[in-house]
């Protein structure tokens, strides 16, 4: 598992922009000391790479590693269970009780090992992960992730109100102290591919003084931030009650310095109902929206207008949002993003045409990858994150082009067809 | 593969009605000469069954075999491909060209063997299948299905207008003659578990005289009928043009004797937009609605108001509708039925609450099964159709009840976890 220089040979697909795919059959993808050196057609591999080892995946697809911008590791035991409630009741009934269990490190190890194994076996190479409010369990999760070679950002949660007695921090000060303690412990461990991200759960879980304190902590440590935004109508109405002087839900984060801007890269999950007051803030502040179509359907939130966000030039990636979502597969999330965009076009607004395969693929690669820097593309200079997918073959196949083969792998949810996985040029699977 | 009497032991779930599941952990399911003799709790197996062989599936789920009320075998090569168009364009661009290929029996064999193998390996025990208009290929499909032991109804299509030159019958007479020829050939073969079903493709593909002729054929042979109804807005508008004197789309079938009633069991696929003029006809005529949530999403048709149909006492089952749908898995269709019902509740009509797990399960078992007679339940006297599903186990599991375990299998799309499959008491897998 050392950084290396080598060449992958196969049928290579990556996004040039949201609408356009680069497709090269039988091409060469060059890794030069952990960075992409480009994609070359057969016979066009530059001489300077001629001596590199070629790993031949003839007839298989090679795509950028997939990036999960939003998921909850401690909810993994609940996935596919308790899908009968809307967001706020679902949190109280299923999610908060489950997260309470992570006070117990023995349980946390069982659950997190299971989560990490599942994340490893699929096509995801990078993920931004909610843990729980518990410092020891969060450190354990980070250690387990570090051992995999996946590149992840992990957040100890902050929550000091409106939760179960078993899952709430005493007050803002206690939450901030625990966060400092966690950050210090992370720094001591010297992780290579695992980093902390500030994680106020969402406005209803965080008192004003906690948000203010986290804003100060963000500036002190220069940390990235993740939270939830405008997911569900009842949640939004509640935030309006809790923050009567904020013009929008987003402003409740902005005014404490937790909504993007210079030195504060921020992911806001969902944005199902971000309105014309909110979207300009997201754009100005350069916030990444984590679109979570499976979860938004399963907890009956609705369908985010992703087409509109892309048209407005907002940053958008995909999140699996387990266990509002029931699967860690981003290939499944791509299919779901397309599907719900069709229903939104049909049922809500036929001015917003459905997402294409190229657009869904962009969201899961370059769209979300950009949160990590130069990630999610095979253009020269990008981090070498790649996944080899075993292609589907049917006896009836004739001349399917590469985009069609990608489409079929997406709808077949080919997350279990990973033949190889590389992060920063290191083979991790 | 002979009919037998035996007992399956395991965790048994079946529908009592749309809302209620019968759940028996560690129970005994008795097969008595191909029929269900009931489910018995541990220690309560009646003495008269004491000598039967017990097949122990300890800790696994045993459910009624799943019933697919609507799918297109010849579209199987296209599944997961060409998902970028709405219904009518999708038919012209992808579907009709593919179906044209079944004039070639060599191609048909390749494709149908692939379809049948996929249908066999999953949890489906009965299916109602569209073939193409080609008689030899349809007979081949029926022979292949017959060899599996699955119980199926298969339709040679009728279509004499509005199609490609490569996929249309010369006129009504030619279509009716071919149908007679097909029915005679089927009768000669003496199939045991494969039967014909009259299959006018849909009103736009069938001239008035063809529909009239098929109505006469239906009465002559007493055949069941399947077609499409009120799937997509553009299709519905077209039918209104084609049949200006029919008060509803359904009436265009009814007036030719192809819409249910005594001696004419009928499945209509989709009914996404059946209105208050149409639904009373469906009820009076006892028509089965094949709800196809995956396909209705993927070809951007919309979301059928299944809750309303159930409340009105209409007959509803599930269809996978490959290749408008991309999967032959009815477990996946169950999850999708629940998911789209949530989006419909949220976006269209919050008077129609989302479907529950029990309701989705009912649709795929007893709801669709009733089209085959006493099928889809483990009540005494029902055909012994059963599937054993390998349960999911996570290291974090504690005391999940049987309904929760079923829910998780549905969301995990456990179609590849089939440990055993029985139809009419015969083990076929």
PDB file of C-alpha atoms in Angstrom, chain B residues 109-372:
ATOM      1  CA  UNK B 109     -33.517 -18.098 -27.776  1.00  0.00           C
ATOM      2  CA  UNK B 110     -30.485 -16.150 -26.526  1.00  0.00           C
ATOM      3  CA  UNK B 111     -32.669 -13.467 -25.000  1.00  0.00           C
ATOM      4  CA  UNK B 112     -35.409 -15.657 -23.597  1.00  0.00           C
ATOM      5  CA  UNK B 113     -32.997 -18.110 -21.992  1.00  0.00           C
ATOM      6  CA  UNK B 114     -31.395 -15.133 -20.280  1.00  0.00           C
ATOM      7  CA  UNK B 115     -34.774 -13.774 -19.140  1.00  0.00           C
ATOM      8  CA  UNK B 116     -35.984 -17.134 -17.864  1.00  0.00           C
ATOM      9  CA  UNK B 117     -32.762 -17.764 -15.925  1.00  0.00           C
ATOM     10  CA  UNK B 118     -33.092 -14.403 -14.208  1.00  0.00           C
ATOM     11  CA  UNK B 119     -36.753 -14.976 -13.380  1.00  0.00           C
ATOM     12  CA  UNK B 120     -35.870 -18.386 -11.958  1.00  0.00           C
ATOM     13  CA  UNK B 121     -33.123 -17.263  -9.635  1.00  0.00           C
ATOM     14  CA  UNK B 122     -35.277 -14.703  -7.804  1.00  0.00           C
ATOM     15  CA  UNK B 123     -38.280 -14.838  -5.483  1.00  0.00           C
ATOM     16  CA  UNK B 124     -40.921 -14.824  -8.216  1.00  0.00           C
ATOM     17  CA  UNK B 125     -42.991 -17.988  -8.547  1.00  0.00           C
ATOM     18  CA  UNK B 126     -45.713 -16.767 -10.923  1.00  0.00           C
ATOM     19  CA  UNK B 127     -45.667 -14.200 -13.690  1.00  0.00           C
ATOM     20  CA  UNK B 128     -47.863 -12.772 -16.389  1.00  0.00           C
ATOM     21  CA  UNK B 129     -45.670 -12.028 -19.350  1.00  0.00           C
ATOM     22  CA  UNK B 130     -45.866 -10.091 -22.608  1.00  0.00           C
ATOM     23  CA  UNK B 131     -43.945 -11.743 -25.448  1.00  0.00           C
ATOM     24  CA  UNK B 132     -43.903 -10.168 -28.943  1.00  0.00           C
ATOM     25  CA  UNK B 133     -46.248 -10.492 -31.894  1.00  0.00           C
ATOM     26  CA  UNK B 134     -44.133 -13.401 -33.248  1.00  0.00           C
ATOM     27  CA  UNK B 135     -45.733 -16.828 -32.861  1.00  0.00           C
ATOM     28  CA  UNK B 136     -42.613 -19.037 -33.038  1.00  0.00           C
ATOM     29  CA  UNK B 137     -40.679 -16.919 -30.518  1.00  0.00           C
ATOM     30  CA  UNK B 138     -43.661 -16.793 -28.175  1.00  0.00           C
ATOM     31  CA  UNK B 139     -43.978 -20.582 -28.273  1.00  0.00           C
ATOM     32  CA  UNK B 140     -40.259 -20.850 -27.570  1.00  0.00           C
ATOM     33  CA  UNK B 141     -40.609 -18.567 -24.542  1.00  0.00           C
ATOM     34  CA  UNK B 142     -43.479 -20.705 -23.277  1.00  0.00           C
ATOM     35  CA  UNK B 143     -41.432 -23.887 -23.693  1.00  0.00           C
ATOM     36  CA  UNK B 144     -38.516 -22.378 -21.783  1.00  0.00           C
ATOM     37  CA  UNK B 145     -40.807 -21.206 -18.988  1.00  0.00           C
ATOM     38  CA  UNK B 146     -42.551 -24.582 -18.856  1.00  0.00           C
ATOM     39  CA  UNK B 147     -39.212 -26.264 -18.217  1.00  0.00           C
ATOM     40  CA  UNK B 148     -38.636 -24.186 -15.075  1.00  0.00           C
ATOM     41  CA  UNK B 149     -41.761 -25.125 -13.160  1.00  0.00           C
ATOM     42  CA  UNK B 150     -42.684 -21.466 -12.729  1.00  0.00           C
ATOM     43  CA  UNK B 151     -46.393 -20.831 -13.217  1.00  0.00           C
ATOM     44  CA  UNK B 152     -46.862 -18.318 -15.999  1.00  0.00           C
ATOM     45  CA  UNK B 153     -49.308 -16.806 -18.410  1.00  0.00           C
ATOM     46  CA  UNK B 154     -47.726 -15.666 -21.645  1.00  0.00           C
ATOM     47  CA  UNK B 155     -49.169 -13.462 -24.358  1.00  0.00           C
ATOM     48  CA  UNK B 156     -48.401 -13.311 -28.029  1.00  0.00           C
ATOM     49  CA  UNK B 157     -48.973  -9.625 -28.743  1.00  0.00           C
ATOM     50  CA  UNK B 158     -51.568  -8.199 -31.072  1.00  0.00           C
ATOM     51  CA  UNK B 159     -50.630  -4.975 -32.824  1.00  0.00           C
ATOM     52  CA  UNK B 160     -51.776  -3.925 -36.289  1.00  0.00           C
ATOM     53  CA  UNK B 161     -51.146  -0.171 -36.323  1.00  0.00           C
ATOM     54  CA  UNK B 162     -48.883   2.686 -35.194  1.00  0.00           C
ATOM     55  CA  UNK B 163     -45.658   0.752 -34.966  1.00  0.00           C
ATOM     56  CA  UNK B 164     -42.479   0.230 -36.955  1.00  0.00           C
ATOM     57  CA  UNK B 165     -42.809  -1.533 -40.324  1.00  0.00           C
ATOM     58  CA  UNK B 166     -40.709  -4.315 -38.771  1.00  0.00           C
ATOM     59  CA  UNK B 167     -43.090  -4.769 -35.841  1.00  0.00           C
ATOM     60  CA  UNK B 168     -46.682  -4.689 -37.000  1.00  0.00           C
ATOM     61  CA  UNK B 169     -49.213  -7.224 -38.234  1.00  0.00           C
ATOM     62  CA  UNK B 170     -50.674  -6.609 -41.704  1.00  0.00           C
ATOM     63  CA  UNK B 171     -54.216  -6.078 -40.491  1.00  0.00           C
ATOM     64  CA  UNK B 172     -56.732  -7.274 -37.943  1.00  0.00           C
ATOM     65  CA  UNK B 173     -57.359 -10.491 -39.816  1.00  0.00           C
ATOM     66  CA  UNK B 174     -53.695 -11.396 -40.014  1.00  0.00           C
ATOM     67  CA  UNK B 175     -53.321 -10.683 -36.315  1.00  0.00           C
ATOM     68  CA  UNK B 176     -56.333 -12.799 -35.408  1.00  0.00           C
ATOM     69  CA  UNK B 177     -55.187 -15.657 -37.646  1.00  0.00           C
ATOM     70  CA  UNK B 178     -51.752 -15.647 -36.052  1.00  0.00           C
ATOM     71  CA  UNK B 179     -53.375 -15.682 -32.641  1.00  0.00           C
ATOM     72  CA  UNK B 180     -55.484 -18.713 -33.506  1.00  0.00           C
ATOM     73  CA  UNK B 181     -52.425 -20.452 -34.894  1.00  0.00           C
ATOM     74  CA  UNK B 182     -50.591 -19.695 -31.653  1.00  0.00           C
ATOM     75  CA  UNK B 183     -53.461 -20.913 -29.472  1.00  0.00           C
ATOM     76  CA  UNK B 184     -53.693 -24.153 -31.422  1.00  0.00           C
ATOM     77  CA  UNK B 185     -49.956 -24.730 -31.138  1.00  0.00           C
ATOM     78  CA  UNK B 186     -50.133 -24.097 -27.389  1.00  0.00           C
ATOM     79  CA  UNK B 187     -52.997 -26.562 -27.019  1.00  0.00           C
ATOM     80  CA  UNK B 188     -50.991 -29.221 -28.877  1.00  0.00           C
ATOM     81  CA  UNK B 189     -48.073 -28.847 -26.514  1.00  0.00           C
ATOM     82  CA  UNK B 190     -50.102 -29.700 -23.408  1.00  0.00           C
ATOM     83  CA  UNK B 191     -48.223 -27.393 -21.071  1.00  0.00           C
ATOM     84  CA  UNK B 192     -48.595 -28.110 -17.370  1.00  0.00           C
ATOM     85  CA  UNK B 193     -47.807 -24.717 -15.837  1.00  0.00           C
ATOM     86  CA  UNK B 194     -47.713 -22.338 -18.814  1.00  0.00           C
ATOM     87  CA  UNK B 195     -50.857 -20.918 -20.373  1.00  0.00           C
ATOM     88  CA  UNK B 196     -51.802 -18.343 -22.977  1.00  0.00           C
ATOM     89  CA  UNK B 197     -53.288 -14.927 -22.257  1.00  0.00           C
ATOM     90  CA  UNK B 198     -54.792 -12.635 -24.898  1.00  0.00           C
ATOM     91  CA  UNK B 199     -52.584  -9.583 -25.234  1.00  0.00           C
ATOM     92  CA  UNK B 200     -53.658  -6.585 -27.274  1.00  0.00           C
ATOM     93  CA  UNK B 201     -50.612  -4.357 -26.729  1.00  0.00           C
ATOM     94  CA  UNK B 202     -52.612  -1.216 -25.993  1.00  0.00           C
ATOM     95  CA  UNK B 203     -55.295   0.765 -27.779  1.00  0.00           C
ATOM     96  CA  UNK B 204     -52.880   2.801 -29.944  1.00  0.00           C
ATOM     97  CA  UNK B 205     -51.435  -0.458 -31.350  1.00  0.00           C
ATOM     98  CA  UNK B 206     -54.795  -2.101 -32.097  1.00  0.00           C
ATOM     99  CA  UNK B 207     -57.367  -1.114 -34.708  1.00  0.00           C
ATOM    100  CA  UNK B 208     -61.007  -1.190 -33.686  1.00  0.00           C
ATOM    101  CA  UNK B 209     -61.627  -4.290 -35.772  1.00  0.00           C
ATOM    102  CA  UNK B 210     -58.690  -6.065 -34.137  1.00  0.00           C
ATOM    103  CA  UNK B 211     -60.093  -5.321 -30.672  1.00  0.00           C
ATOM    104  CA  UNK B 212     -63.537  -6.501 -31.770  1.00  0.00           C
ATOM    105  CA  UNK B 213     -62.054  -9.699 -33.189  1.00  0.00           C
ATOM    106  CA  UNK B 214     -60.037 -10.330 -30.031  1.00  0.00           C
ATOM    107  CA  UNK B 215     -63.195  -9.875 -27.972  1.00  0.00           C
ATOM    108  CA  UNK B 216     -64.853 -12.634 -30.038  1.00  0.00           C
ATOM    109  CA  UNK B 217     -61.770 -14.844 -29.633  1.00  0.00           C
ATOM    110  CA  UNK B 218     -61.816 -14.237 -25.890  1.00  0.00           C
ATOM    111  CA  UNK B 219     -65.391 -15.464 -25.650  1.00  0.00           C
ATOM    112  CA  UNK B 220     -64.713 -18.431 -27.909  1.00  0.00           C
ATOM    113  CA  UNK B 221     -61.680 -19.658 -25.913  1.00  0.00           C
ATOM    114  CA  UNK B 222     -62.527 -18.210 -22.473  1.00  0.00           C
ATOM    115  CA  UNK B 223     -59.066 -16.722 -22.253  1.00  0.00           C
ATOM    116  CA  UNK B 224     -57.741 -14.234 -19.738  1.00  0.00           C
ATOM    117  CA  UNK B 225     -56.663 -10.820 -21.058  1.00  0.00           C
ATOM    118  CA  UNK B 226     -53.853  -8.395 -20.347  1.00  0.00           C
ATOM    119  CA  UNK B 227     -53.106  -4.941 -21.675  1.00  0.00           C
ATOM    120  CA  UNK B 228     -52.025  -1.426 -20.692  1.00  0.00           C
ATOM    121  CA  UNK B 229     -54.292   1.307 -19.362  1.00  0.00           C
ATOM    122  CA  UNK B 230     -53.965   5.007 -18.535  1.00  0.00           C
ATOM    123  CA  UNK B 231     -50.210   4.905 -18.066  1.00  0.00           C
ATOM    124  CA  UNK B 232     -48.982   8.195 -19.427  1.00  0.00           C
ATOM    125  CA  UNK B 233     -50.550  11.571 -20.212  1.00  0.00           C
ATOM    126  CA  UNK B 234     -49.490  11.684 -23.866  1.00  0.00           C
ATOM    127  CA  UNK B 235     -50.706   8.125 -24.390  1.00  0.00           C
ATOM    128  CA  UNK B 236     -54.064   8.963 -22.804  1.00  0.00           C
ATOM    129  CA  UNK B 237     -54.488  12.031 -25.009  1.00  0.00           C
ATOM    130  CA  UNK B 238     -53.704   9.886 -28.046  1.00  0.00           C
ATOM    131  CA  UNK B 239     -56.295   7.288 -27.068  1.00  0.00           C
ATOM    132  CA  UNK B 240     -58.846  10.090 -26.703  1.00  0.00           C
ATOM    133  CA  UNK B 241     -58.099  11.074 -30.310  1.00  0.00           C
ATOM    134  CA  UNK B 242     -58.211   7.492 -31.536  1.00  0.00           C
ATOM    135  CA  UNK B 243     -61.441   6.674 -29.701  1.00  0.00           C
ATOM    136  CA  UNK B 244     -63.395   9.937 -29.531  1.00  0.00           C
ATOM    137  CA  UNK B 245     -66.607   8.123 -28.657  1.00  0.00           C
ATOM    138  CA  UNK B 246     -65.219   6.229 -25.644  1.00  0.00           C
ATOM    139  CA  UNK B 247     -65.967   7.994 -22.370  1.00  0.00           C
ATOM    140  CA  UNK B 248     -62.712   6.682 -20.910  1.00  0.00           C
ATOM    141  CA  UNK B 249     -59.669   4.738 -21.998  1.00  0.00           C
ATOM    142  CA  UNK B 250     -61.042   1.690 -20.184  1.00  0.00           C
ATOM    143  CA  UNK B 251     -64.248   1.888 -22.161  1.00  0.00           C
ATOM    144  CA  UNK B 252     -62.291   1.323 -25.373  1.00  0.00           C
ATOM    145  CA  UNK B 253     -61.497  -2.146 -24.022  1.00  0.00           C
ATOM    146  CA  UNK B 254     -64.858  -2.688 -22.365  1.00  0.00           C
ATOM    147  CA  UNK B 255     -66.951  -2.172 -25.478  1.00  0.00           C
ATOM    148  CA  UNK B 256     -65.090  -4.981 -27.242  1.00  0.00           C
ATOM    149  CA  UNK B 257     -65.406  -7.367 -24.314  1.00  0.00           C
ATOM    150  CA  UNK B 258     -61.766  -7.106 -23.239  1.00  0.00           C
ATOM    151  CA  UNK B 259     -62.175  -5.577 -19.807  1.00  0.00           C
ATOM    152  CA  UNK B 260     -62.913  -8.225 -17.245  1.00  0.00           C
ATOM    153  CA  UNK B 261     -66.336  -9.401 -16.175  1.00  0.00           C
ATOM    154  CA  UNK B 262     -67.596 -12.964 -15.898  1.00  0.00           C
ATOM    155  CA  UNK B 263     -65.307 -15.409 -17.672  1.00  0.00           C
ATOM    156  CA  UNK B 264     -62.784 -12.796 -18.710  1.00  0.00           C
ATOM    157  CA  UNK B 265     -60.175 -12.277 -15.986  1.00  0.00           C
ATOM    158  CA  UNK B 266     -58.205  -9.212 -16.996  1.00  0.00           C
ATOM    159  CA  UNK B 267     -55.043  -7.432 -15.955  1.00  0.00           C
ATOM    160  CA  UNK B 268     -54.558  -3.805 -16.852  1.00  0.00           C
ATOM    161  CA  UNK B 269     -51.039  -2.545 -16.288  1.00  0.00           C
ATOM    162  CA  UNK B 270     -50.361   0.868 -14.733  1.00  0.00           C
ATOM    163  CA  UNK B 271     -53.630   2.821 -14.217  1.00  0.00           C
ATOM    164  CA  UNK B 272     -51.556   5.818 -13.190  1.00  0.00           C
ATOM    165  CA  UNK B 273     -54.285   8.218 -14.260  1.00  0.00           C
ATOM    166  CA  UNK B 274     -57.505   6.226 -13.970  1.00  0.00           C
ATOM    167  CA  UNK B 275     -60.158   8.810 -13.159  1.00  0.00           C
ATOM    168  CA  UNK B 276     -63.599   8.682 -11.533  1.00  0.00           C
ATOM    169  CA  UNK B 277     -65.067   7.638 -14.885  1.00  0.00           C
ATOM    170  CA  UNK B 278     -62.668   4.737 -15.184  1.00  0.00           C
ATOM    171  CA  UNK B 279     -62.231   3.294 -11.702  1.00  0.00           C
ATOM    172  CA  UNK B 280     -65.903   2.255 -11.294  1.00  0.00           C
ATOM    173  CA  UNK B 281     -65.579   0.266 -14.524  1.00  0.00           C
ATOM    174  CA  UNK B 282     -62.470  -1.456 -13.199  1.00  0.00           C
ATOM    175  CA  UNK B 283     -64.290  -2.316 -10.005  1.00  0.00           C
ATOM    176  CA  UNK B 284     -67.494  -3.540 -11.659  1.00  0.00           C
ATOM    177  CA  UNK B 285     -65.535  -5.671 -14.074  1.00  0.00           C
ATOM    178  CA  UNK B 286     -63.232  -7.064 -11.390  1.00  0.00           C
ATOM    179  CA  UNK B 287     -60.116  -6.008 -13.272  1.00  0.00           C
ATOM    180  CA  UNK B 288     -56.693  -6.548 -11.682  1.00  0.00           C
ATOM    181  CA  UNK B 289     -54.503  -3.456 -11.756  1.00  0.00           C
ATOM    182  CA  UNK B 290     -50.792  -4.228 -12.183  1.00  0.00           C
ATOM    183  CA  UNK B 291     -49.052  -1.428 -10.329  1.00  0.00           C
ATOM    184  CA  UNK B 292     -45.578  -0.902 -11.807  1.00  0.00           C
ATOM    185  CA  UNK B 293     -43.868   1.764  -9.707  1.00  0.00           C
ATOM    186  CA  UNK B 294     -40.364   1.394 -11.136  1.00  0.00           C
ATOM    187  CA  UNK B 295     -41.494   1.715 -14.714  1.00  0.00           C
ATOM    188  CA  UNK B 296     -43.922   4.535 -13.980  1.00  0.00           C
ATOM    189  CA  UNK B 297     -41.016   6.487 -12.547  1.00  0.00           C
ATOM    190  CA  UNK B 298     -38.459   5.556 -15.195  1.00  0.00           C
ATOM    191  CA  UNK B 299     -40.546   6.480 -18.228  1.00  0.00           C
ATOM    192  CA  UNK B 300     -41.742   9.588 -16.370  1.00  0.00           C
ATOM    193  CA  UNK B 301     -45.384   8.550 -16.289  1.00  0.00           C
ATOM    194  CA  UNK B 302     -46.204   9.497 -12.710  1.00  0.00           C
ATOM    195  CA  UNK B 303     -47.392   7.756  -9.553  1.00  0.00           C
ATOM    196  CA  UNK B 304     -50.540   5.634  -9.436  1.00  0.00           C
ATOM    197  CA  UNK B 305     -52.876   6.313  -6.483  1.00  0.00           C
ATOM    198  CA  UNK B 306     -52.661   2.768  -5.140  1.00  0.00           C
ATOM    199  CA  UNK B 307     -53.941   3.767  -1.700  1.00  0.00           C
ATOM    200  CA  UNK B 308     -57.102   5.065  -3.321  1.00  0.00           C
ATOM    201  CA  UNK B 309     -57.506   1.880  -5.384  1.00  0.00           C
ATOM    202  CA  UNK B 310     -57.141  -0.282  -2.268  1.00  0.00           C
ATOM    203  CA  UNK B 311     -59.611   1.906  -0.384  1.00  0.00           C
ATOM    204  CA  UNK B 312     -62.103   1.527  -3.229  1.00  0.00           C
ATOM    205  CA  UNK B 313     -61.757  -2.244  -3.050  1.00  0.00           C
ATOM    206  CA  UNK B 314     -60.119  -2.607  -6.448  1.00  0.00           C
ATOM    207  CA  UNK B 315     -57.877  -5.576  -7.144  1.00  0.00           C
ATOM    208  CA  UNK B 316     -54.215  -4.541  -7.244  1.00  0.00           C
ATOM    209  CA  UNK B 317     -50.978  -6.461  -7.679  1.00  0.00           C
ATOM    210  CA  UNK B 318     -47.400  -5.551  -8.575  1.00  0.00           C
ATOM    211  CA  UNK B 319     -45.592  -5.699 -11.898  1.00  0.00           C
ATOM    212  CA  UNK B 320     -41.905  -5.267 -12.608  1.00  0.00           C
ATOM    213  CA  UNK B 321     -42.573  -4.114 -16.191  1.00  0.00           C
ATOM    214  CA  UNK B 322     -39.113  -4.734 -17.576  1.00  0.00           C
ATOM    215  CA  UNK B 323     -37.765  -2.788 -19.416  1.00  0.00           C
ATOM    216  CA  UNK B 324     -39.710   0.320 -18.430  1.00  0.00           C
ATOM    217  CA  UNK B 325     -38.603  -1.107 -15.105  1.00  0.00           C
ATOM    218  CA  UNK B 326     -34.978  -2.194 -14.863  1.00  0.00           C
ATOM    219  CA  UNK B 327     -35.326  -5.163 -12.517  1.00  0.00           C
ATOM    220  CA  UNK B 328     -37.266  -8.422 -12.359  1.00  0.00           C
ATOM    221  CA  UNK B 329     -37.157  -8.265  -8.559  1.00  0.00           C
ATOM    222  CA  UNK B 330     -40.544  -7.893  -6.912  1.00  0.00           C
ATOM    223  CA  UNK B 331     -38.820  -7.173  -3.612  1.00  0.00           C
ATOM    224  CA  UNK B 332     -37.395  -4.094  -5.292  1.00  0.00           C
ATOM    225  CA  UNK B 333     -40.828  -3.256  -6.683  1.00  0.00           C
ATOM    226  CA  UNK B 334     -42.264  -3.474  -3.156  1.00  0.00           C
ATOM    227  CA  UNK B 335     -39.740  -0.929  -1.882  1.00  0.00           C
ATOM    228  CA  UNK B 336     -40.457   1.287  -4.863  1.00  0.00           C
ATOM    229  CA  UNK B 337     -44.209   1.053  -4.329  1.00  0.00           C
ATOM    230  CA  UNK B 338     -43.724   2.329  -0.788  1.00  0.00           C
ATOM    231  CA  UNK B 339     -41.272   5.033  -1.857  1.00  0.00           C
ATOM    232  CA  UNK B 340     -43.385   6.506  -4.648  1.00  0.00           C
ATOM    233  CA  UNK B 341     -46.462   6.412  -2.417  1.00  0.00           C
ATOM    234  CA  UNK B 342     -44.556   8.650   0.009  1.00  0.00           C
ATOM    235  CA  UNK B 343     -43.653  11.088  -2.747  1.00  0.00           C
ATOM    236  CA  UNK B 344     -47.245  11.103  -3.963  1.00  0.00           C
ATOM    237  CA  UNK B 345     -48.437  11.825  -0.411  1.00  0.00           C
ATOM    238  CA  UNK B 346     -45.919  14.644  -0.086  1.00  0.00           C
ATOM    239  CA  UNK B 347     -46.218  16.183  -3.558  1.00  0.00           C
ATOM    240  CA  UNK B 348     -49.659  15.380  -4.927  1.00  0.00           C
ATOM    241  CA  UNK B 349     -52.281  14.412  -2.367  1.00  0.00           C
ATOM    242  CA  UNK B 350     -51.691  14.238   1.380  1.00  0.00           C
ATOM    243  CA  UNK B 351     -55.110  12.654   1.757  1.00  0.00           C
ATOM    244  CA  UNK B 352     -53.639   9.368   0.518  1.00  0.00           C
ATOM    245  CA  UNK B 353     -51.231   8.106   3.144  1.00  0.00           C
ATOM    246  CA  UNK B 354     -48.166   6.139   2.033  1.00  0.00           C
ATOM    247  CA  UNK B 355     -48.235   2.366   1.676  1.00  0.00           C
ATOM    248  CA  UNK B 356     -46.926   0.271   4.547  1.00  0.00           C
ATOM    249  CA  UNK B 357     -44.580  -2.708   4.311  1.00  0.00           C
ATOM    250  CA  UNK B 358     -47.563  -4.981   4.924  1.00  0.00           C
ATOM    251  CA  UNK B 359     -49.466  -3.386   2.065  1.00  0.00           C
ATOM    252  CA  UNK B 360     -46.598  -3.614  -0.410  1.00  0.00           C
ATOM    253  CA  UNK B 361     -46.073  -7.245   0.573  1.00  0.00           C
ATOM    254  CA  UNK B 362     -49.768  -7.912   0.088  1.00  0.00           C
ATOM    255  CA  UNK B 363     -49.639  -6.461  -3.432  1.00  0.00           C
ATOM    256  CA  UNK B 364     -46.806  -8.811  -4.440  1.00  0.00           C
ATOM    257  CA  UNK B 365     -48.387 -11.901  -2.885  1.00  0.00           C
ATOM    258  CA  UNK B 366     -52.126 -12.146  -2.279  1.00  0.00           C
ATOM    259  CA  UNK B 367     -52.996  -9.036  -4.305  1.00  0.00           C
ATOM    260  CA  UNK B 368     -51.533 -10.322  -7.556  1.00  0.00           C
ATOM    261  CA  UNK B 369     -51.771 -13.977  -6.616  1.00  0.00           C
ATOM    262  CA  UNK B 370     -55.555 -13.931  -6.675  1.00  0.00           C
ATOM    263  CA  UNK B 371     -55.374 -13.614 -10.457  1.00  0.00           C
ATOM    264  CA  UNK B 372     -54.125 -17.221 -10.441  1.00  0.00           C
TER     265      UNK B 372
END
